Amino acid sequence: MSITPKRESALMSAPEAKSLESTAPGRSARAEQRRVAFLDAAREVFLEQGYEAASMAEIVSRAGGSLSTLYSQFGDKEGLFLAVVERRVKELSNAMALELSAHTPAEEGLRRIGQNFVAQLLTPAGVGLYRIILGLAPKFPELSRQFYEKGLSEVRDALAEYLRDREQACELKLRDPLRAAHFFLEMVRGTMAHRALLNPGYFPDAEEINSVVEDAVSLFLDGLRQR
């Protein structure tokens, strides 16, 4: 008669169970380290070679590990690429979550959110990934759709939550928090993003970013402050 995994754990001696418990976190930590290494290597390869030319074997060669581990963690190249994008999105939305948790007043919070959003978005890696996604749209529309749903929407939703919090604090008056969040993000990245996409040598410095964000925050709040 076979013994189920649950029954097997019940038959383990106390030292064996303790040993198993102590190694589980180690295995989890190693798996996370491997995942980070895969994502770092994948971003490099995608940026250097593009999506279609990128080789999973090359990614493993740079990151270490094995192809089987790479596929078990991400499924396929599409899953890996989306994971690279999702990690980037988390970096963009985390700043908004921080301002939400701190209940930062709208003017101060939006200023920091805007500065962080543009500074991280318009890096060589950020612009490079966005160029790849734009190029993929005609041939891989599903991949581009998932980028929009898992990427841009998550950033917009995170900002909308912060705006709702400021509305509850009687600072803002919103008709549609999601649309307001979308407008703000478009205002702060605006011409800088278009210029960066079309001019490979252009990346805005801190002074330019701060100037554009200051103007965007003022214009945005002028239309949304409680009267």
PDB file of C-alpha atoms in Angstrom:
ATOM      1  CA  MET A   1       0.000   0.000   0.000  1.00  0.00           C
ATOM      2  CA  SER A   2       1.426   3.389  -0.978  1.00  0.00           C
ATOM      3  CA  ILE A   3       1.825   6.135   1.572  1.00  0.00           C
ATOM      4  CA  THR A   4       0.717   9.667   0.684  1.00  0.00           C
ATOM      5  CA  PRO A   5       3.183  12.542   1.142  1.00  0.00           C
ATOM      6  CA  LYS A   6       1.154  13.748   4.128  1.00  0.00           C
ATOM      7  CA  ARG A   7       1.394  10.319   5.789  1.00  0.00           C
ATOM      8  CA  GLU A   8       5.115  10.136   5.054  1.00  0.00           C
ATOM      9  CA  SER A   9       5.752  13.424   6.872  1.00  0.00           C
ATOM     10  CA  ALA A  10       3.834  12.098   9.867  1.00  0.00           C
ATOM     11  CA  LEU A  11       6.144   9.067  10.024  1.00  0.00           C
ATOM     12  CA  MET A  12       9.331  11.164   9.991  1.00  0.00           C
ATOM     13  CA  SER A  13      11.382  11.383  13.129  1.00  0.00           C
ATOM     14  CA  ALA A  14      11.602  14.756  14.838  1.00  0.00           C
ATOM     15  CA  PRO A  15      15.233  15.322  13.720  1.00  0.00           C
ATOM     16  CA  GLU A  16      14.322  14.455  10.129  1.00  0.00           C
ATOM     17  CA  ALA A  17      11.359  16.840  10.133  1.00  0.00           C
ATOM     18  CA  LYS A  18      13.473  19.610  11.643  1.00  0.00           C
ATOM     19  CA  SER A  19      16.170  19.064   9.041  1.00  0.00           C
ATOM     20  CA  LEU A  20      13.589  19.244   6.249  1.00  0.00           C
ATOM     21  CA  GLU A  21      12.149  22.466   7.629  1.00  0.00           C
ATOM     22  CA  SER A  22      15.578  24.054   7.936  1.00  0.00           C
ATOM     23  CA  THR A  23      16.531  23.319   4.323  1.00  0.00           C
ATOM     24  CA  ALA A  24      13.241  24.504   2.794  1.00  0.00           C
ATOM     25  CA  PRO A  25      13.948  28.237   3.267  1.00  0.00           C
ATOM     26  CA  GLY A  26      17.421  27.712   1.862  1.00  0.00           C
ATOM     27  CA  ARG A  27      16.008  26.081  -1.221  1.00  0.00           C
ATOM     28  CA  SER A  28      13.501  28.917  -1.575  1.00  0.00           C
ATOM     29  CA  ALA A  29      16.250  31.536  -1.231  1.00  0.00           C
ATOM     30  CA  ARG A  30      18.381  29.782  -3.841  1.00  0.00           C
ATOM     31  CA  ALA A  31      15.424  29.571  -6.205  1.00  0.00           C
ATOM     32  CA  GLU A  32      14.800  33.301  -5.802  1.00  0.00           C
ATOM     33  CA  GLN A  33      18.475  34.075  -6.418  1.00  0.00           C
ATOM     34  CA  ARG A  34      18.365  31.970  -9.556  1.00  0.00           C
ATOM     35  CA  ARG A  35      15.199  33.746 -10.682  1.00  0.00           C
ATOM     36  CA  VAL A  36      16.822  37.156 -10.210  1.00  0.00           C
ATOM     37  CA  ALA A  37      19.896  36.011 -12.134  1.00  0.00           C
ATOM     38  CA  PHE A  38      17.715  34.768 -14.995  1.00  0.00           C
ATOM     39  CA  LEU A  39      15.804  38.068 -15.122  1.00  0.00           C
ATOM     40  CA  ASP A  40      18.985  40.143 -15.081  1.00  0.00           C
ATOM     41  CA  ALA A  41      20.531  38.085 -17.878  1.00  0.00           C
ATOM     42  CA  ALA A  42      17.301  38.039 -19.876  1.00  0.00           C
ATOM     43  CA  ARG A  43      17.012  41.817 -19.763  1.00  0.00           C
ATOM     44  CA  GLU A  44      20.572  42.148 -21.078  1.00  0.00           C
ATOM     45  CA  VAL A  45      19.996  39.677 -23.901  1.00  0.00           C
ATOM     46  CA  PHE A  46      16.620  41.125 -24.931  1.00  0.00           C
ATOM     47  CA  LEU A  47      18.072  44.638 -25.025  1.00  0.00           C
ATOM     48  CA  GLU A  48      21.123  43.542 -27.005  1.00  0.00           C
ATOM     49  CA  GLN A  49      19.479  41.135 -29.448  1.00  0.00           C
ATOM     50  CA  GLY A  50      15.774  41.952 -29.482  1.00  0.00           C
ATOM     51  CA  TYR A  51      12.952  39.577 -28.617  1.00  0.00           C
ATOM     52  CA  GLU A  52      12.976  37.277 -31.630  1.00  0.00           C
ATOM     53  CA  ALA A  53      16.754  36.835 -31.817  1.00  0.00           C
ATOM     54  CA  ALA A  54      17.186  36.358 -28.070  1.00  0.00           C
ATOM     55  CA  SER A  55      18.350  32.856 -27.210  1.00  0.00           C
ATOM     56  CA  MET A  56      17.229  31.056 -24.060  1.00  0.00           C
ATOM     57  CA  ALA A  57      20.546  29.174 -24.131  1.00  0.00           C
ATOM     58  CA  GLU A  58      22.449  32.485 -24.127  1.00  0.00           C
ATOM     59  CA  ILE A  59      20.430  33.653 -21.134  1.00  0.00           C
ATOM     60  CA  VAL A  60      21.321  30.485 -19.228  1.00  0.00           C
ATOM     61  CA  SER A  61      24.950  30.852 -20.242  1.00  0.00           C
ATOM     62  CA  ARG A  62      25.059  34.314 -18.652  1.00  0.00           C
ATOM     63  CA  ALA A  63      22.950  33.553 -15.607  1.00  0.00           C
ATOM     64  CA  GLY A  64      24.128  30.046 -14.799  1.00  0.00           C
ATOM     65  CA  GLY A  65      21.752  27.207 -13.959  1.00  0.00           C
ATOM     66  CA  SER A  66      20.050  25.099 -16.577  1.00  0.00           C
ATOM     67  CA  LEU A  67      17.525  25.395 -19.369  1.00  0.00           C
ATOM     68  CA  SER A  68      15.161  23.075 -17.507  1.00  0.00           C
ATOM     69  CA  THR A  69      15.198  25.397 -14.493  1.00  0.00           C
ATOM     70  CA  LEU A  70      14.627  28.423 -16.710  1.00  0.00           C
ATOM     71  CA  TYR A  71      11.636  26.814 -18.402  1.00  0.00           C
ATOM     72  CA  SER A  72      10.211  25.538 -15.116  1.00  0.00           C
ATOM     73  CA  GLN A  73      10.288  29.055 -13.655  1.00  0.00           C
ATOM     74  CA  PHE A  74       9.005  31.027 -16.645  1.00  0.00           C
ATOM     75  CA  GLY A  75       7.370  28.565 -19.038  1.00  0.00           C
ATOM     76  CA  ASP A  76       8.789  29.902 -22.315  1.00  0.00           C
ATOM     77  CA  LYS A  77      10.457  32.945 -23.843  1.00  0.00           C
ATOM     78  CA  GLU A  78       7.231  34.922 -23.813  1.00  0.00           C
ATOM     79  CA  GLY A  79       6.750  34.192 -20.119  1.00  0.00           C
ATOM     80  CA  LEU A  80      10.325  35.227 -19.416  1.00  0.00           C
ATOM     81  CA  PHE A  81       9.967  38.477 -21.338  1.00  0.00           C
ATOM     82  CA  LEU A  82       6.749  39.335 -19.518  1.00  0.00           C
ATOM     83  CA  ALA A  83       8.472  38.590 -16.197  1.00  0.00           C
ATOM     84  CA  VAL A  84      11.225  41.059 -17.130  1.00  0.00           C
ATOM     85  CA  VAL A  85       8.571  43.671 -17.924  1.00  0.00           C
ATOM     86  CA  GLU A  86       6.575  42.913 -14.767  1.00  0.00           C
ATOM     87  CA  ARG A  87       9.647  43.434 -12.598  1.00  0.00           C
ATOM     88  CA  ARG A  88      10.136  46.791 -14.282  1.00  0.00           C
ATOM     89  CA  VAL A  89       6.501  47.682 -13.621  1.00  0.00           C
ATOM     90  CA  LYS A  90       6.871  46.833  -9.935  1.00  0.00           C
ATOM     91  CA  GLU A  91       9.737  49.298  -9.708  1.00  0.00           C
ATOM     92  CA  LEU A  92       7.487  51.995 -11.179  1.00  0.00           C
ATOM     93  CA  SER A  93       4.425  51.279  -9.041  1.00  0.00           C
ATOM     94  CA  ASN A  94       6.222  50.737  -5.712  1.00  0.00           C
ATOM     95  CA  ALA A  95       6.798  54.476  -5.300  1.00  0.00           C
ATOM     96  CA  MET A  96       3.063  55.075  -5.631  1.00  0.00           C
ATOM     97  CA  ALA A  97       2.323  52.432  -3.012  1.00  0.00           C
ATOM     98  CA  LEU A  98       4.746  54.151  -0.630  1.00  0.00           C
ATOM     99  CA  GLU A  99       2.972  57.487  -0.983  1.00  0.00           C
ATOM    100  CA  LEU A 100      -0.384  55.766  -0.509  1.00  0.00           C
ATOM    101  CA  SER A 101       0.724  54.014   2.686  1.00  0.00           C
ATOM    102  CA  ALA A 102       2.128  57.290   4.036  1.00  0.00           C
ATOM    103  CA  HIS A 103      -1.017  59.263   3.046  1.00  0.00           C
ATOM    104  CA  THR A 104       1.289  61.910   1.604  1.00  0.00           C
ATOM    105  CA  PRO A 105      -0.423  65.216   0.732  1.00  0.00           C
ATOM    106  CA  ALA A 106      -1.281  65.425  -2.964  1.00  0.00           C
ATOM    107  CA  GLU A 107       1.184  68.067  -4.122  1.00  0.00           C
ATOM    108  CA  GLU A 108       4.162  66.473  -2.394  1.00  0.00           C
ATOM    109  CA  GLY A 109       3.150  62.922  -3.281  1.00  0.00           C
ATOM    110  CA  LEU A 110       2.450  63.619  -6.942  1.00  0.00           C
ATOM    111  CA  ARG A 111       5.729  65.478  -7.281  1.00  0.00           C
ATOM    112  CA  ARG A 112       7.704  62.481  -5.979  1.00  0.00           C
ATOM    113  CA  ILE A 113       5.608  60.002  -7.929  1.00  0.00           C
ATOM    114  CA  GLY A 114       6.113  61.945 -11.157  1.00  0.00           C
ATOM    115  CA  GLN A 115       9.845  62.390 -10.671  1.00  0.00           C
ATOM    116  CA  ASN A 116      10.376  58.719  -9.826  1.00  0.00           C
ATOM    117  CA  PHE A 117       8.141  57.530 -12.687  1.00  0.00           C
ATOM    118  CA  VAL A 118       9.949  59.524 -15.366  1.00  0.00           C
ATOM    119  CA  ALA A 119      13.445  58.948 -13.954  1.00  0.00           C
ATOM    120  CA  GLN A 120      12.936  55.172 -13.984  1.00  0.00           C
ATOM    121  CA  LEU A 121      10.933  55.016 -17.200  1.00  0.00           C
ATOM    122  CA  LEU A 122      13.399  56.988 -19.310  1.00  0.00           C
ATOM    123  CA  THR A 123      16.558  55.053 -18.561  1.00  0.00           C
ATOM    124  CA  PRO A 124      18.404  53.250 -21.384  1.00  0.00           C
ATOM    125  CA  ALA A 125      16.916  49.933 -20.222  1.00  0.00           C
ATOM    126  CA  GLY A 126      13.416  51.349 -19.818  1.00  0.00           C
ATOM    127  CA  VAL A 127      13.365  52.984 -23.232  1.00  0.00           C
ATOM    128  CA  GLY A 128      14.978  49.929 -24.808  1.00  0.00           C
ATOM    129  CA  LEU A 129      12.309  47.582 -23.477  1.00  0.00           C
ATOM    130  CA  TYR A 130       9.551  49.917 -24.628  1.00  0.00           C
ATOM    131  CA  ARG A 131      11.026  50.029 -28.139  1.00  0.00           C
ATOM    132  CA  ILE A 132      11.045  46.225 -28.207  1.00  0.00           C
ATOM    133  CA  ILE A 133       7.387  46.076 -27.161  1.00  0.00           C
ATOM    134  CA  LEU A 134       6.336  48.613 -29.802  1.00  0.00           C
ATOM    135  CA  GLY A 135       8.167  46.598 -32.445  1.00  0.00           C
ATOM    136  CA  LEU A 136       6.471  43.379 -31.347  1.00  0.00           C
ATOM    137  CA  ALA A 137       2.910  44.689 -31.613  1.00  0.00           C
ATOM    138  CA  PRO A 138       2.234  43.844 -35.301  1.00  0.00           C
ATOM    139  CA  LYS A 139       3.652  40.313 -35.140  1.00  0.00           C
ATOM    140  CA  PHE A 140       2.940  39.442 -31.505  1.00  0.00           C
ATOM    141  CA  PRO A 141      -0.264  41.338 -30.636  1.00  0.00           C
ATOM    142  CA  GLU A 142      -1.026  39.068 -27.674  1.00  0.00           C
ATOM    143  CA  LEU A 143       2.323  39.843 -26.095  1.00  0.00           C
ATOM    144  CA  SER A 144       1.714  43.569 -26.491  1.00  0.00           C
ATOM    145  CA  ARG A 145      -1.784  43.211 -25.057  1.00  0.00           C
ATOM    146  CA  GLN A 146      -0.439  41.430 -21.999  1.00  0.00           C
ATOM    147  CA  PHE A 147       2.149  44.172 -21.558  1.00  0.00           C
ATOM    148  CA  TYR A 148      -0.624  46.739 -21.498  1.00  0.00           C
ATOM    149  CA  GLU A 149      -2.810  44.755 -19.111  1.00  0.00           C
ATOM    150  CA  LYS A 150      -0.038  43.624 -16.753  1.00  0.00           C
ATOM    151  CA  GLY A 151       2.214  46.627 -17.128  1.00  0.00           C
ATOM    152  CA  LEU A 152       0.737  49.995 -17.920  1.00  0.00           C
ATOM    153  CA  SER A 153      -2.565  49.189 -16.224  1.00  0.00           C
ATOM    154  CA  GLU A 154      -0.837  48.200 -12.987  1.00  0.00           C
ATOM    155  CA  VAL A 155       1.021  51.513 -12.815  1.00  0.00           C
ATOM    156  CA  ARG A 156      -2.155  53.451 -13.586  1.00  0.00           C
ATOM    157  CA  ASP A 157      -4.150  51.468 -11.006  1.00  0.00           C
ATOM    158  CA  ALA A 158      -1.523  52.108  -8.322  1.00  0.00           C
ATOM    159  CA  LEU A 159      -1.699  55.848  -8.956  1.00  0.00           C
ATOM    160  CA  ALA A 160      -5.511  55.764  -8.987  1.00  0.00           C
ATOM    161  CA  GLU A 161      -5.475  54.220  -5.507  1.00  0.00           C
ATOM    162  CA  TYR A 162      -3.297  57.055  -4.256  1.00  0.00           C
ATOM    163  CA  LEU A 163      -5.639  59.632  -5.831  1.00  0.00           C
ATOM    164  CA  ARG A 164      -8.646  57.991  -4.158  1.00  0.00           C
ATOM    165  CA  ASP A 165      -6.843  58.257  -0.837  1.00  0.00           C
ATOM    166  CA  ARG A 166      -6.319  61.983  -1.435  1.00  0.00           C
ATOM    167  CA  GLU A 167      -9.976  62.360  -2.347  1.00  0.00           C
ATOM    168  CA  GLN A 168     -10.958  60.746   0.956  1.00  0.00           C
ATOM    169  CA  ALA A 169      -8.699  63.290   2.655  1.00  0.00           C
ATOM    170  CA  CYS A 170     -10.796  66.024   0.946  1.00  0.00           C
ATOM    171  CA  GLU A 171      -7.849  67.278  -1.122  1.00  0.00           C
ATOM    172  CA  LEU A 172      -9.136  66.260  -4.545  1.00  0.00           C
ATOM    173  CA  LYS A 173     -12.462  65.899  -6.301  1.00  0.00           C
ATOM    174  CA  LEU A 174     -12.437  63.053  -8.800  1.00  0.00           C
ATOM    175  CA  ARG A 175     -14.941  61.998 -11.420  1.00  0.00           C
ATOM    176  CA  ASP A 176     -12.881  59.049 -12.652  1.00  0.00           C
ATOM    177  CA  PRO A 177      -9.712  58.139 -10.668  1.00  0.00           C
ATOM    178  CA  LEU A 178      -8.411  55.806 -13.385  1.00  0.00           C
ATOM    179  CA  ARG A 179      -8.757  58.428 -16.095  1.00  0.00           C
ATOM    180  CA  ALA A 180      -7.180  61.056 -13.856  1.00  0.00           C
ATOM    181  CA  ALA A 181      -4.241  58.717 -13.174  1.00  0.00           C
ATOM    182  CA  HIS A 182      -3.829  58.102 -16.906  1.00  0.00           C
ATOM    183  CA  PHE A 183      -3.845  61.832 -17.650  1.00  0.00           C
ATOM    184  CA  PHE A 184      -1.240  62.557 -14.988  1.00  0.00           C
ATOM    185  CA  LEU A 185       1.151  59.857 -16.218  1.00  0.00           C
ATOM    186  CA  GLU A 186       0.821  61.113 -19.779  1.00  0.00           C
ATOM    187  CA  MET A 187       1.466  64.690 -18.641  1.00  0.00           C
ATOM    188  CA  VAL A 188       4.674  63.900 -16.768  1.00  0.00           C
ATOM    189  CA  ARG A 189       6.240  61.682 -19.405  1.00  0.00           C
ATOM    190  CA  GLY A 190       4.793  63.544 -22.399  1.00  0.00           C
ATOM    191  CA  THR A 191       7.268  64.924 -24.899  1.00  0.00           C
ATOM    192  CA  MET A 192      10.261  63.530 -22.988  1.00  0.00           C
ATOM    193  CA  ALA A 193       9.154  59.945 -23.654  1.00  0.00           C
ATOM    194  CA  HIS A 194       8.472  60.600 -27.339  1.00  0.00           C
ATOM    195  CA  ARG A 195      11.822  62.315 -27.742  1.00  0.00           C
ATOM    196  CA  ALA A 196      13.656  59.447 -26.006  1.00  0.00           C
ATOM    197  CA  LEU A 197      11.976  56.865 -28.236  1.00  0.00           C
ATOM    198  CA  LEU A 198      12.863  58.716 -31.434  1.00  0.00           C
ATOM    199  CA  ASN A 199      16.300  60.003 -30.433  1.00  0.00           C
ATOM    200  CA  PRO A 200      18.581  57.208 -29.151  1.00  0.00           C
ATOM    201  CA  GLY A 201      21.041  59.722 -27.669  1.00  0.00           C
ATOM    202  CA  TYR A 202      18.524  61.639 -25.570  1.00  0.00           C
ATOM    203  CA  PHE A 203      17.778  61.006 -21.894  1.00  0.00           C
ATOM    204  CA  PRO A 204      16.408  63.835 -19.727  1.00  0.00           C
ATOM    205  CA  ASP A 205      18.498  64.967 -16.781  1.00  0.00           C
ATOM    206  CA  ALA A 206      17.142  65.603 -13.284  1.00  0.00           C
ATOM    207  CA  GLU A 207      16.674  69.332 -13.905  1.00  0.00           C
ATOM    208  CA  GLU A 208      14.502  68.764 -16.978  1.00  0.00           C
ATOM    209  CA  ILE A 209      12.478  66.034 -15.285  1.00  0.00           C
ATOM    210  CA  ASN A 210      11.837  68.184 -12.210  1.00  0.00           C
ATOM    211  CA  SER A 211      10.785  71.160 -14.330  1.00  0.00           C
ATOM    212  CA  VAL A 212       8.288  69.132 -16.396  1.00  0.00           C
ATOM    213  CA  VAL A 213       6.896  67.370 -13.311  1.00  0.00           C
ATOM    214  CA  GLU A 214       6.431  70.666 -11.436  1.00  0.00           C
ATOM    215  CA  ASP A 215       4.392  72.070 -14.326  1.00  0.00           C
ATOM    216  CA  ALA A 216       2.370  68.865 -14.645  1.00  0.00           C
ATOM    217  CA  VAL A 217       1.548  68.732 -10.926  1.00  0.00           C
ATOM    218  CA  SER A 218       0.413  72.375 -10.916  1.00  0.00           C
ATOM    219  CA  LEU A 219      -1.803  71.949 -13.985  1.00  0.00           C
ATOM    220  CA  PHE A 220      -3.197  68.650 -12.749  1.00  0.00           C
ATOM    221  CA  LEU A 221      -4.072  69.895  -9.265  1.00  0.00           C
ATOM    222  CA  ASP A 222      -5.576  73.129 -10.547  1.00  0.00           C
ATOM    223  CA  GLY A 223      -8.301  71.023 -12.121  1.00  0.00           C
ATOM    224  CA  LEU A 224      -8.839  68.580  -9.246  1.00  0.00           C
ATOM    225  CA  ARG A 225      -8.519  70.481  -5.969  1.00  0.00           C
ATOM    226  CA  GLN A 226     -11.599  70.647  -3.764  1.00  0.00           C
ATOM    227  CA  ARG A 227     -13.280  74.044  -4.151  1.00  0.00           C
TER     228      ARG A 227
END
